[in-house]
């Protein structure tokens, strides 16, 4: 044969035999030193196609078994990645594929991974459904499971459910090692923070201390976040000081929570001061930190400062997100600077960002303050064209533009559109319509009938407009 006479062919045959010998020798070596159990046989013979084919289905079955019994395998890495992303449907689909193949000792871990997905998605109902399914399968919950149940409620800002699961954990069998730790208490505090319930956040931190636990900086930061969401700057500063007194070192998240409290209070000077303090402490502010300062500028109606801090964030090597751009747009809107508001929305789009309904609402608000009704209506149309679903806040902004323009028919028309889309008008919406009515030339003729229609609508939504 030509191949046997060719030097290249002989070399290939020799190389094949060499690979075969090396692979066999490697297998013997692994067995002798007692480490062969760490590797699948198919991996050892990966360089020898002939041996792999000869091993046939036996090695394939071993690989499949290893896939479901090893956390480092592809299937376990995949379901964990789905869980971390809060992809509940993806995690559930993988669970169904894995449940009959995972060894009994790993079944609880499999259930916990799906519950972890629910927790990261803030899906309380989903987490509880999977918890019940786990118990129905005869699998007892562990400390991690309770933690994820509380975390699911925390992500949803559901204080009552978070407290329910912590109490359930407290009454569980202490001998099973299920006594709540500081992580459990911190998750409840986080739930309180997300709902802006500062008194409850402080109460649960006190309960953790009473239980003999030592709060960490994450626990204190959760309380500071509750202060920020409540707009209580003084308390936020007090709790940061308490954390330092307890010997803890605040991180950038702690400082950012205080800056956020400054933002909610519209206190630009304090926001800038706390950002400077974070830098002095050797911390590196992130985009959230800068955005909190920009938001403080927005609330005080200071576009130049908002733009300055966005520029500083970019100079620091950070990439602004749509929240940062929207804060600048809001600053322009508050100042009634429609031209700058539309310019910054355009810049956000140029940066490859997708403005949300809040961004468009800020521009519409700028139109309202500029008494530019056509532009307000145009921007609402653009938001709808972008595939966004306007909420009552957006419609109210347009109605506000109608009011400032003294255009009662348009105000009534937009109110009707809002209710046609099953949105529930709020007190601001009704007040804007009344404002349009007051400024309309035909006020005397329309005011009485308008009051009646507003009263009827408000009664269905449990509101009491001040007519």
GROMACS .gro file of C-alpha atoms in nm:
model
  467
    1UNK     CA    1   0.000   0.000   0.000
    2UNK     CA    2   0.115   0.349  -0.076
    3UNK     CA    3   0.063   0.461   0.277
    4UNK     CA    4   0.298   0.195   0.418
    5UNK     CA    5   0.578   0.308   0.187
    6UNK     CA    6   0.534   0.674   0.268
    7UNK     CA    7   0.757   0.811   0.549
    8UNK     CA    8   0.467   1.031   0.656
    9UNK     CA    9   0.239   0.729   0.688
   10UNK     CA   10   0.494   0.539   0.898
   11UNK     CA   11   0.536   0.846   1.120
   12UNK     CA   12   0.162   0.869   1.175
   13UNK     CA   13   0.138   0.502   1.265
   14UNK     CA   14   0.429   0.537   1.506
   15UNK     CA   15   0.270   0.846   1.660
   16UNK     CA   16  -0.057   0.659   1.702
   17UNK     CA   17   0.115   0.369   1.878
   18UNK     CA   18   0.304   0.616   2.096
   19UNK     CA   19  -0.018   0.793   2.198
   20UNK     CA   20  -0.175   0.454   2.272
   21UNK     CA   21   0.119   0.351   2.491
   22UNK     CA   22   0.133   0.685   2.671
   23UNK     CA   23  -0.239   0.674   2.744
   24UNK     CA   24  -0.217   0.320   2.880
   25UNK     CA   25   0.088   0.409   3.087
   26UNK     CA   26  -0.092   0.713   3.223
   27UNK     CA   27  -0.386   0.502   3.334
   28UNK     CA   28  -0.154   0.260   3.519
   29UNK     CA   29   0.027   0.552   3.683
   30UNK     CA   30  -0.299   0.711   3.805
   31UNK     CA   31  -0.411   0.377   3.949
   32UNK     CA   32  -0.078   0.321   4.125
   33UNK     CA   33  -0.066   0.659   4.297
   34UNK     CA   34  -0.432   0.641   4.395
   35UNK     CA   35  -0.558   0.949   4.212
   36UNK     CA   36  -0.725   0.784   3.917
   37UNK     CA   37  -1.066   0.820   4.082
   38UNK     CA   38  -1.056   1.195   4.016
   39UNK     CA   39  -1.058   1.150   3.640
   40UNK     CA   40  -1.302   0.979   3.407
   41UNK     CA   41  -1.154   0.700   3.198
   42UNK     CA   42  -1.262   0.875   2.879
   43UNK     CA   43  -1.053   1.181   2.975
   44UNK     CA   44  -0.742   0.968   3.020
   45UNK     CA   45  -0.789   0.816   2.675
   46UNK     CA   46  -0.898   1.141   2.511
   47UNK     CA   47  -0.585   1.139   2.290
   48UNK     CA   48  -0.652   0.788   2.165
   49UNK     CA   49  -0.956   0.770   1.935
   50UNK     CA   50  -0.922   0.391   1.893
   51UNK     CA   51  -0.937   0.323   2.266
   52UNK     CA   52  -1.227   0.562   2.314
   53UNK     CA   53  -1.425   0.386   2.046
   54UNK     CA   54  -1.344   0.048   2.193
   55UNK     CA   55  -1.466   0.150   2.538
   56UNK     CA   56  -1.803   0.217   2.377
   57UNK     CA   57  -2.115   0.286   2.571
   58UNK     CA   58  -1.962   0.194   2.909
   59UNK     CA   59  -1.754   0.513   2.933
   60UNK     CA   60  -2.038   0.726   2.800
   61UNK     CA   61  -2.262   0.606   3.083
   62UNK     CA   62  -1.993   0.681   3.339
   63UNK     CA   63  -1.960   1.035   3.204
   64UNK     CA   64  -2.336   1.088   3.230
   65UNK     CA   65  -2.334   0.969   3.591
   66UNK     CA   66  -2.040   1.198   3.668
   67UNK     CA   67  -2.225   1.492   3.512
   68UNK     CA   68  -2.504   1.471   3.767
   69UNK     CA   69  -2.297   1.383   4.074
   70UNK     CA   70  -2.031   1.653   4.035
   71UNK     CA   71  -2.101   2.020   4.109
   72UNK     CA   72  -1.825   2.115   3.867
   73UNK     CA   73  -2.001   1.942   3.578
   74UNK     CA   74  -2.165   2.130   3.293
   75UNK     CA   75  -2.524   2.060   3.400
   76UNK     CA   76  -2.472   2.181   3.757
   77UNK     CA   77  -2.285   2.490   3.641
   78UNK     CA   78  -2.567   2.566   3.401
   79UNK     CA   79  -2.850   2.543   3.655
   80UNK     CA   80  -2.648   2.747   3.905
   81UNK     CA   81  -2.590   3.017   3.642
   82UNK     CA   82  -2.965   3.029   3.573
   83UNK     CA   83  -3.030   3.058   3.946
   84UNK     CA   84  -2.783   3.345   3.987
   85UNK     CA   85  -2.951   3.529   3.699
   86UNK     CA   86  -3.294   3.483   3.856
   87UNK     CA   87  -3.400   3.279   3.552
   88UNK     CA   88  -3.674   3.078   3.722
   89UNK     CA   89  -3.814   2.914   3.408
   90UNK     CA   90  -3.466   2.812   3.293
   91UNK     CA   91  -3.380   2.664   3.633
   92UNK     CA   92  -3.715   2.481   3.647
   93UNK     CA   93  -3.659   2.329   3.302
   94UNK     CA   94  -3.314   2.203   3.401
   95UNK     CA   95  -3.456   2.066   3.727
   96UNK     CA   96  -3.701   1.848   3.535
   97UNK     CA   97  -3.413   1.713   3.323
   98UNK     CA   98  -3.194   1.645   3.626
   99UNK     CA   99  -3.431   1.526   3.900
  100UNK     CA  100  -3.424   1.155   3.808
  101UNK     CA  101  -3.048   1.150   3.745
  102UNK     CA  102  -2.913   1.337   4.046
  103UNK     CA  103  -2.808   1.107   4.334
  104UNK     CA  104  -3.028   1.117   4.648
  105UNK     CA  105  -2.765   1.300   4.853
  106UNK     CA  106  -2.784   1.594   4.609
  107UNK     CA  107  -3.163   1.620   4.574
  108UNK     CA  108  -3.195   1.891   4.841
  109UNK     CA  109  -2.925   2.091   4.667
  110UNK     CA  110  -3.118   2.063   4.341
  111UNK     CA  111  -3.437   2.197   4.501
  112UNK     CA  112  -3.243   2.473   4.675
  113UNK     CA  113  -3.093   2.584   4.344
  114UNK     CA  114  -3.439   2.640   4.193
  115UNK     CA  115  -3.545   2.824   4.509
  116UNK     CA  116  -3.229   3.033   4.473
  117UNK     CA  117  -3.349   3.134   4.124
  118UNK     CA  118  -3.683   3.239   4.275
  119UNK     CA  119  -3.503   3.434   4.548
  120UNK     CA  120  -3.289   3.625   4.299
  121UNK     CA  121  -3.601   3.704   4.096
  122UNK     CA  122  -3.793   3.817   4.404
  123UNK     CA  123  -4.051   3.549   4.322
  124UNK     CA  124  -4.200   3.476   4.665
  125UNK     CA  125  -4.483   3.258   4.538
  126UNK     CA  126  -4.245   3.052   4.326
  127UNK     CA  127  -4.007   3.001   4.619
  128UNK     CA  128  -4.290   2.883   4.844
  129UNK     CA  129  -4.425   2.650   4.575
  130UNK     CA  130  -4.085   2.482   4.540
  131UNK     CA  131  -4.042   2.466   4.917
  132UNK     CA  132  -4.374   2.277   4.944
  133UNK     CA  133  -4.272   2.049   4.659
  134UNK     CA  134  -3.942   1.975   4.833
  135UNK     CA  135  -4.117   1.888   5.159
  136UNK     CA  136  -4.366   1.669   4.971
  137UNK     CA  137  -4.067   1.476   4.836
  138UNK     CA  138  -3.964   1.405   5.195
  139UNK     CA  139  -3.663   1.636   5.187
  140UNK     CA  140  -3.599   1.842   5.499
  141UNK     CA  141  -3.500   2.211   5.458
  142UNK     CA  142  -3.158   2.325   5.573
  143UNK     CA  143  -3.017   2.661   5.684
  144UNK     CA  144  -2.953   2.765   5.324
  145UNK     CA  145  -3.313   2.694   5.230
  146UNK     CA  146  -3.453   2.918   5.503
  147UNK     CA  147  -3.209   3.189   5.398
  148UNK     CA  148  -3.330   3.175   5.038
  149UNK     CA  149  -3.695   3.187   5.144
  150UNK     CA  150  -3.629   3.504   5.342
  151UNK     CA  151  -3.418   3.646   5.058
  152UNK     CA  152  -3.702   3.594   4.807
  153UNK     CA  153  -3.932   3.800   5.029
  154UNK     CA  154  -3.659   4.059   5.082
  155UNK     CA  155  -3.607   4.106   4.707
  156UNK     CA  156  -3.980   4.165   4.672
  157UNK     CA  157  -3.986   4.405   4.967
  158UNK     CA  158  -4.237   4.174   5.135
  159UNK     CA  159  -4.168   4.237   5.504
  160UNK     CA  160  -4.452   4.020   5.637
  161UNK     CA  161  -4.337   3.711   5.445
  162UNK     CA  162  -3.971   3.768   5.535
  163UNK     CA  163  -4.068   3.789   5.902
  164UNK     CA  164  -4.286   3.478   5.867
  165UNK     CA  165  -3.996   3.267   5.741
  166UNK     CA  166  -3.755   3.399   6.001
  167UNK     CA  167  -4.003   3.308   6.275
  168UNK     CA  168  -4.047   2.963   6.118
  169UNK     CA  169  -3.671   2.923   6.129
  170UNK     CA  170  -3.664   3.036   6.493
  171UNK     CA  171  -3.918   2.768   6.589
  172UNK     CA  172  -3.743   2.493   6.391
  173UNK     CA  173  -3.539   2.216   6.549
  174UNK     CA  174  -3.229   2.385   6.693
  175UNK     CA  175  -3.049   2.050   6.703
  176UNK     CA  176  -3.069   2.039   6.324
  177UNK     CA  177  -2.851   2.349   6.304
  178UNK     CA  178  -3.130   2.573   6.175
  179UNK     CA  179  -3.095   2.855   6.430
  180UNK     CA  180  -3.112   3.188   6.240
  181UNK     CA  181  -2.776   3.355   6.183
  182UNK     CA  182  -2.694   3.719   6.109
  183UNK     CA  183  -2.750   3.654   5.737
  184UNK     CA  184  -3.114   3.560   5.807
  185UNK     CA  185  -3.172   3.872   6.016
  186UNK     CA  186  -2.998   4.093   5.759
  187UNK     CA  187  -3.226   3.958   5.484
  188UNK     CA  188  -3.530   4.063   5.689
  189UNK     CA  189  -3.374   4.407   5.746
  190UNK     CA  190  -3.321   4.430   5.370
  191UNK     CA  191  -3.691   4.354   5.313
  192UNK     CA  192  -3.776   4.640   5.550
  193UNK     CA  193  -3.535   4.867   5.361
  194UNK     CA  194  -3.689   4.789   5.022
  195UNK     CA  195  -4.033   4.878   5.155
  196UNK     CA  196  -3.898   5.196   5.319
  197UNK     CA  197  -3.991   5.067   5.665
  198UNK     CA  198  -3.719   5.221   5.883
  199UNK     CA  199  -3.875   5.140   6.225
  200UNK     CA  200  -3.896   4.769   6.136
  201UNK     CA  201  -3.540   4.768   6.000
  202UNK     CA  202  -3.412   4.912   6.327
  203UNK     CA  203  -3.627   4.669   6.526
  204UNK     CA  204  -3.482   4.363   6.353
  205UNK     CA  205  -3.125   4.482   6.396
  206UNK     CA  206  -3.198   4.517   6.768
  207UNK     CA  207  -3.351   4.165   6.772
  208UNK     CA  208  -3.039   4.023   6.608
  209UNK     CA  209  -2.825   4.176   6.883
  210UNK     CA  210  -3.066   4.044   7.149
  211UNK     CA  211  -3.022   3.696   6.998
  212UNK     CA  212  -2.650   3.723   7.067
  213UNK     CA  213  -2.552   3.783   6.705
  214UNK     CA  214  -2.295   4.037   6.592
  215UNK     CA  215  -2.420   4.255   6.303
  216UNK     CA  216  -2.177   4.302   6.015
  217UNK     CA  217  -2.136   4.599   5.783
  218UNK     CA  218  -2.399   4.451   5.549
  219UNK     CA  219  -2.653   4.455   5.835
  220UNK     CA  220  -2.581   4.819   5.915
  221UNK     CA  221  -2.585   4.913   5.546
  222UNK     CA  222  -2.933   4.760   5.512
  223UNK     CA  223  -3.055   4.988   5.793
  224UNK     CA  224  -2.884   5.288   5.627
  225UNK     CA  225  -3.061   5.194   5.303
  226UNK     CA  226  -3.393   5.196   5.490
  227UNK     CA  227  -3.308   5.547   5.611
  228UNK     CA  228  -3.229   5.653   5.255
  229UNK     CA  229  -3.554   5.517   5.115
  230UNK     CA  230  -3.739   5.698   5.393
  231UNK     CA  231  -3.556   6.020   5.307
  232UNK     CA  232  -3.412   6.035   5.660
  233UNK     CA  233  -3.062   6.174   5.610
  234UNK     CA  234  -2.999   6.235   5.980
  235UNK     CA  235  -3.069   5.871   6.070
  236UNK     CA  236  -2.858   5.745   5.778
  237UNK     CA  237  -2.559   5.942   5.905
  238UNK     CA  238  -2.625   5.821   6.261
  239UNK     CA  239  -2.626   5.454   6.161
  240UNK     CA  240  -2.307   5.489   5.960
  241UNK     CA  241  -2.145   5.641   6.269
  242UNK     CA  242  -2.277   5.348   6.479
  243UNK     CA  243  -2.124   5.098   6.238
  244UNK     CA  244  -1.786   5.269   6.271
  245UNK     CA  245  -1.823   5.278   6.651
  246UNK     CA  246  -1.884   4.902   6.641
  247UNK     CA  247  -1.541   4.861   6.481
  248UNK     CA  248  -1.675   4.795   6.132
  249UNK     CA  249  -1.527   4.941   5.815
  250UNK     CA  250  -1.792   5.089   5.583
  251UNK     CA  251  -1.764   4.993   5.217
  252UNK     CA  252  -1.863   5.191   4.909
  253UNK     CA  253  -2.217   5.049   4.932
  254UNK     CA  254  -2.250   5.192   5.284
  255UNK     CA  255  -2.135   5.536   5.173
  256UNK     CA  256  -2.354   5.522   4.863
  257UNK     CA  257  -2.658   5.451   5.083
  258UNK     CA  258  -2.583   5.772   5.278
  259UNK     CA  259  -2.536   5.963   4.951
  260UNK     CA  260  -2.871   5.826   4.837
  261UNK     CA  261  -3.028   5.964   5.156
  262UNK     CA  262  -2.878   6.303   5.066
  263UNK     CA  263  -3.023   6.263   4.718
  264UNK     CA  264  -3.372   6.191   4.849
  265UNK     CA  265  -3.345   6.507   5.060
  266UNK     CA  266  -3.220   6.706   4.759
  267UNK     CA  267  -2.910   6.800   4.962
  268UNK     CA  268  -2.641   6.838   4.696
  269UNK     CA  269  -2.378   6.973   4.934
  270UNK     CA  270  -2.408   6.674   5.170
  271UNK     CA  271  -2.409   6.430   4.878
  272UNK     CA  272  -2.084   6.577   4.749
  273UNK     CA  273  -1.937   6.573   5.100
  274UNK     CA  274  -2.010   6.202   5.154
  275UNK     CA  275  -1.872   6.109   4.813
  276UNK     CA  276  -1.553   6.294   4.905
  277UNK     CA  277  -1.542   6.109   5.240
  278UNK     CA  278  -1.569   5.775   5.061
  279UNK     CA  279  -1.273   5.866   4.841
  280UNK     CA  280  -1.076   5.985   5.148
  281UNK     CA  281  -1.142   5.644   5.305
  282UNK     CA  282  -0.963   5.485   5.009
  283UNK     CA  283  -1.280   5.360   4.842
  284UNK     CA  284  -1.354   5.379   4.472
  285UNK     CA  285  -1.701   5.520   4.396
  286UNK     CA  286  -1.903   5.326   4.140
  287UNK     CA  287  -2.161   5.448   3.891
  288UNK     CA  288  -2.436   5.412   4.151
  289UNK     CA  289  -2.245   5.646   4.384
  290UNK     CA  290  -2.209   5.913   4.115
  291UNK     CA  291  -2.570   5.868   4.003
  292UNK     CA  292  -2.688   5.934   4.360
  293UNK     CA  293  -2.504   6.269   4.352
  294UNK     CA  294  -2.648   6.347   4.007
  295UNK     CA  295  -2.994   6.264   4.139
  296UNK     CA  296  -2.943   6.507   4.428
  297UNK     CA  297  -2.863   6.775   4.170
  298UNK     CA  298  -3.177   6.678   3.977
  299UNK     CA  299  -3.400   6.711   4.282
  300UNK     CA  300  -3.261   7.057   4.351
  301UNK     CA  301  -3.312   7.156   3.985
  302UNK     CA  302  -2.941   7.214   3.919
  303UNK     CA  303  -2.864   7.094   3.561
  304UNK     CA  304  -2.505   7.234   3.547
  305UNK     CA  305  -2.404   7.038   3.859
  306UNK     CA  306  -2.579   6.724   3.733
  307UNK     CA  307  -2.389   6.747   3.405
  308UNK     CA  308  -2.064   6.816   3.590
  309UNK     CA  309  -2.095   6.501   3.801
  310UNK     CA  310  -2.183   6.289   3.499
  311UNK     CA  311  -1.865   6.419   3.335
  312UNK     CA  312  -1.666   6.334   3.651
  313UNK     CA  313  -1.799   5.978   3.644
  314UNK     CA  314  -1.684   5.941   3.283
  315UNK     CA  315  -1.343   6.089   3.373
  316UNK     CA  316  -1.316   5.826   3.648
  317UNK     CA  317  -1.344   5.560   3.378
  318UNK     CA  318  -1.705   5.468   3.450
  319UNK     CA  319  -1.969   5.405   3.186
  320UNK     CA  320  -2.295   5.591   3.263
  321UNK     CA  321  -2.612   5.385   3.248
  322UNK     CA  322  -2.961   5.499   3.154
  323UNK     CA  323  -3.036   5.580   3.520
  324UNK     CA  324  -2.751   5.835   3.525
  325UNK     CA  325  -2.865   5.995   3.199
  326UNK     CA  326  -3.225   6.004   3.321
  327UNK     CA  327  -3.113   6.186   3.636
  328UNK     CA  328  -2.952   6.455   3.418
  329UNK     CA  329  -3.268   6.474   3.205
  330UNK     CA  330  -3.474   6.511   3.523
  331UNK     CA  331  -3.249   6.796   3.638
  332UNK     CA  332  -3.311   6.975   3.307
  333UNK     CA  333  -3.684   6.905   3.335
  334UNK     CA  334  -3.703   7.047   3.686
  335UNK     CA  335  -3.536   7.364   3.559
  336UNK     CA  336  -3.782   7.378   3.266
  337UNK     CA  337  -3.497   7.340   3.015
  338UNK     CA  338  -3.665   7.137   2.741
  339UNK     CA  339  -3.383   7.180   2.490
  340UNK     CA  340  -3.123   7.034   2.727
  341UNK     CA  341  -3.358   6.753   2.834
  342UNK     CA  342  -3.410   6.638   2.475
  343UNK     CA  343  -3.037   6.677   2.406
  344UNK     CA  344  -2.946   6.442   2.693
  345UNK     CA  345  -3.206   6.187   2.588
  346UNK     CA  346  -3.050   6.191   2.241
  347UNK     CA  347  -2.704   6.146   2.398
  348UNK     CA  348  -2.825   5.843   2.592
  349UNK     CA  349  -2.953   5.685   2.270
  350UNK     CA  350  -2.624   5.771   2.093
  351UNK     CA  351  -2.441   5.592   2.375
  352UNK     CA  352  -2.628   5.276   2.282
  353UNK     CA  353  -2.868   5.288   2.576
  354UNK     CA  354  -3.240   5.214   2.563
  355UNK     CA  355  -3.438   5.484   2.747
  356UNK     CA  356  -3.719   5.353   2.964
  357UNK     CA  357  -4.054   5.510   3.035
  358UNK     CA  358  -3.900   5.714   3.321
  359UNK     CA  359  -3.660   5.882   3.077
  360UNK     CA  360  -3.945   5.978   2.844
  361UNK     CA  361  -4.154   6.096   3.138
  362UNK     CA  362  -3.876   6.334   3.241
  363UNK     CA  363  -3.870   6.487   2.891
  364UNK     CA  364  -4.251   6.515   2.887
  365UNK     CA  365  -4.230   6.688   3.225
  366UNK     CA  366  -3.984   6.935   3.073
  367UNK     CA  367  -4.236   6.996   2.791
  368UNK     CA  368  -4.506   7.062   3.051
  369UNK     CA  369  -4.292   7.313   3.237
  370UNK     CA  370  -4.217   7.484   2.904
  371UNK     CA  371  -4.591   7.489   2.821
  372UNK     CA  372  -4.510   7.298   2.502
  373UNK     CA  373  -4.810   7.068   2.460
  374UNK     CA  374  -4.733   6.952   2.101
  375UNK     CA  375  -4.386   6.834   2.210
  376UNK     CA  376  -4.529   6.657   2.516
  377UNK     CA  377  -4.777   6.467   2.299
  378UNK     CA  378  -4.504   6.394   2.044
  379UNK     CA  379  -4.273   6.246   2.309
  380UNK     CA  380  -4.552   6.028   2.445
  381UNK     CA  381  -4.610   5.898   2.092
  382UNK     CA  382  -4.235   5.828   2.060
  383UNK     CA  383  -4.238   5.632   2.386
  384UNK     CA  384  -4.522   5.415   2.256
  385UNK     CA  385  -4.339   5.370   1.922
  386UNK     CA  386  -4.036   5.250   2.121
  387UNK     CA  387  -4.250   4.968   2.255
  388UNK     CA  388  -4.294   5.116   2.601
  389UNK     CA  389  -4.617   5.104   2.800
  390UNK     CA  390  -4.694   5.447   2.948
  391UNK     CA  391  -4.814   5.443   3.307
  392UNK     CA  392  -5.042   5.692   3.480
  393UNK     CA  393  -4.741   5.909   3.567
  394UNK     CA  394  -4.670   5.963   3.196
  395UNK     CA  395  -5.030   6.044   3.113
  396UNK     CA  396  -5.043   6.279   3.411
  397UNK     CA  397  -4.734   6.461   3.278
  398UNK     CA  398  -4.908   6.514   2.942
  399UNK     CA  399  -5.227   6.627   3.118
  400UNK     CA  400  -5.009   6.867   3.315
  401UNK     CA  401  -4.880   7.008   2.985
  402UNK     CA  402  -5.242   7.051   2.873
  403UNK     CA  403  -5.319   7.231   3.198
  404UNK     CA  404  -5.030   7.474   3.161
  405UNK     CA  405  -5.140   7.542   2.803
  406UNK     CA  406  -5.500   7.595   2.920
  407UNK     CA  407  -5.617   7.321   2.681
  408UNK     CA  408  -5.911   7.158   2.861
  409UNK     CA  409  -6.034   6.937   2.571
  410UNK     CA  410  -5.688   6.781   2.535
  411UNK     CA  411  -5.665   6.727   2.911
  412UNK     CA  412  -6.001   6.548   2.908
  413UNK     CA  413  -5.902   6.345   2.603
  414UNK     CA  414  -5.577   6.224   2.765
  415UNK     CA  415  -5.760   6.141   3.087
  416UNK     CA  416  -6.002   5.929   2.883
  417UNK     CA  417  -5.710   5.755   2.707
  418UNK     CA  418  -5.552   5.672   3.040
  419UNK     CA  419  -5.871   5.515   3.174
  420UNK     CA  420  -5.931   5.335   2.842
  421UNK     CA  421  -5.598   5.155   2.894
  422UNK     CA  422  -5.721   5.047   3.240
  423UNK     CA  423  -5.490   5.285   3.424
  424UNK     CA  424  -5.616   5.430   3.751
  425UNK     CA  425  -5.585   5.811   3.772
  426UNK     CA  426  -5.439   5.946   4.095
  427UNK     CA  427  -5.497   6.268   4.283
  428UNK     CA  428  -5.226   6.446   4.079
  429UNK     CA  429  -5.401   6.344   3.757
  430UNK     CA  430  -5.734   6.486   3.869
  431UNK     CA  431  -5.573   6.801   4.002
  432UNK     CA  432  -5.403   6.857   3.665
  433UNK     CA  433  -5.738   6.826   3.485
  434UNK     CA  434  -5.894   7.072   3.728
  435UNK     CA  435  -5.603   7.307   3.665
  436UNK     CA  436  -5.674   7.287   3.291
  437UNK     CA  437  -6.038   7.356   3.366
  438UNK     CA  438  -5.953   7.661   3.575
  439UNK     CA  439  -5.741   7.805   3.295
  440UNK     CA  440  -5.987   7.732   3.019
  441UNK     CA  441  -6.183   8.020   2.876
  442UNK     CA  442  -6.511   7.828   2.915
  443UNK     CA  443  -6.452   7.757   3.287
  444UNK     CA  444  -6.801   7.862   3.399
  445UNK     CA  445  -6.974   7.635   3.147
  446UNK     CA  446  -6.761   7.321   3.196
  447UNK     CA  447  -6.646   7.324   3.557
  448UNK     CA  448  -6.964   7.179   3.709
  449UNK     CA  449  -6.993   6.884   3.470
  450UNK     CA  450  -6.620   6.817   3.493
  451UNK     CA  451  -6.637   6.800   3.871
  452UNK     CA  452  -6.910   6.538   3.846
  453UNK     CA  453  -6.713   6.319   3.605
  454UNK     CA  454  -6.400   6.346   3.818
  455UNK     CA  455  -6.593   6.264   4.134
  456UNK     CA  456  -6.736   5.953   3.967
  457UNK     CA  457  -6.392   5.838   3.856
  458UNK     CA  458  -6.230   5.915   4.188
  459UNK     CA  459  -6.492   5.719   4.380
  460UNK     CA  460  -6.407   5.406   4.180
  461UNK     CA  461  -6.040   5.445   4.273
  462UNK     CA  462  -6.091   5.539   4.642
  463UNK     CA  463  -5.950   5.889   4.592
  464UNK     CA  464  -6.084   6.213   4.736
  465UNK     CA  465  -5.986   6.508   4.517
  466UNK     CA  466  -6.002   6.848   4.682
  467UNK     CA  467  -6.268   7.005   4.462
   0.00000   0.00000   0.00000
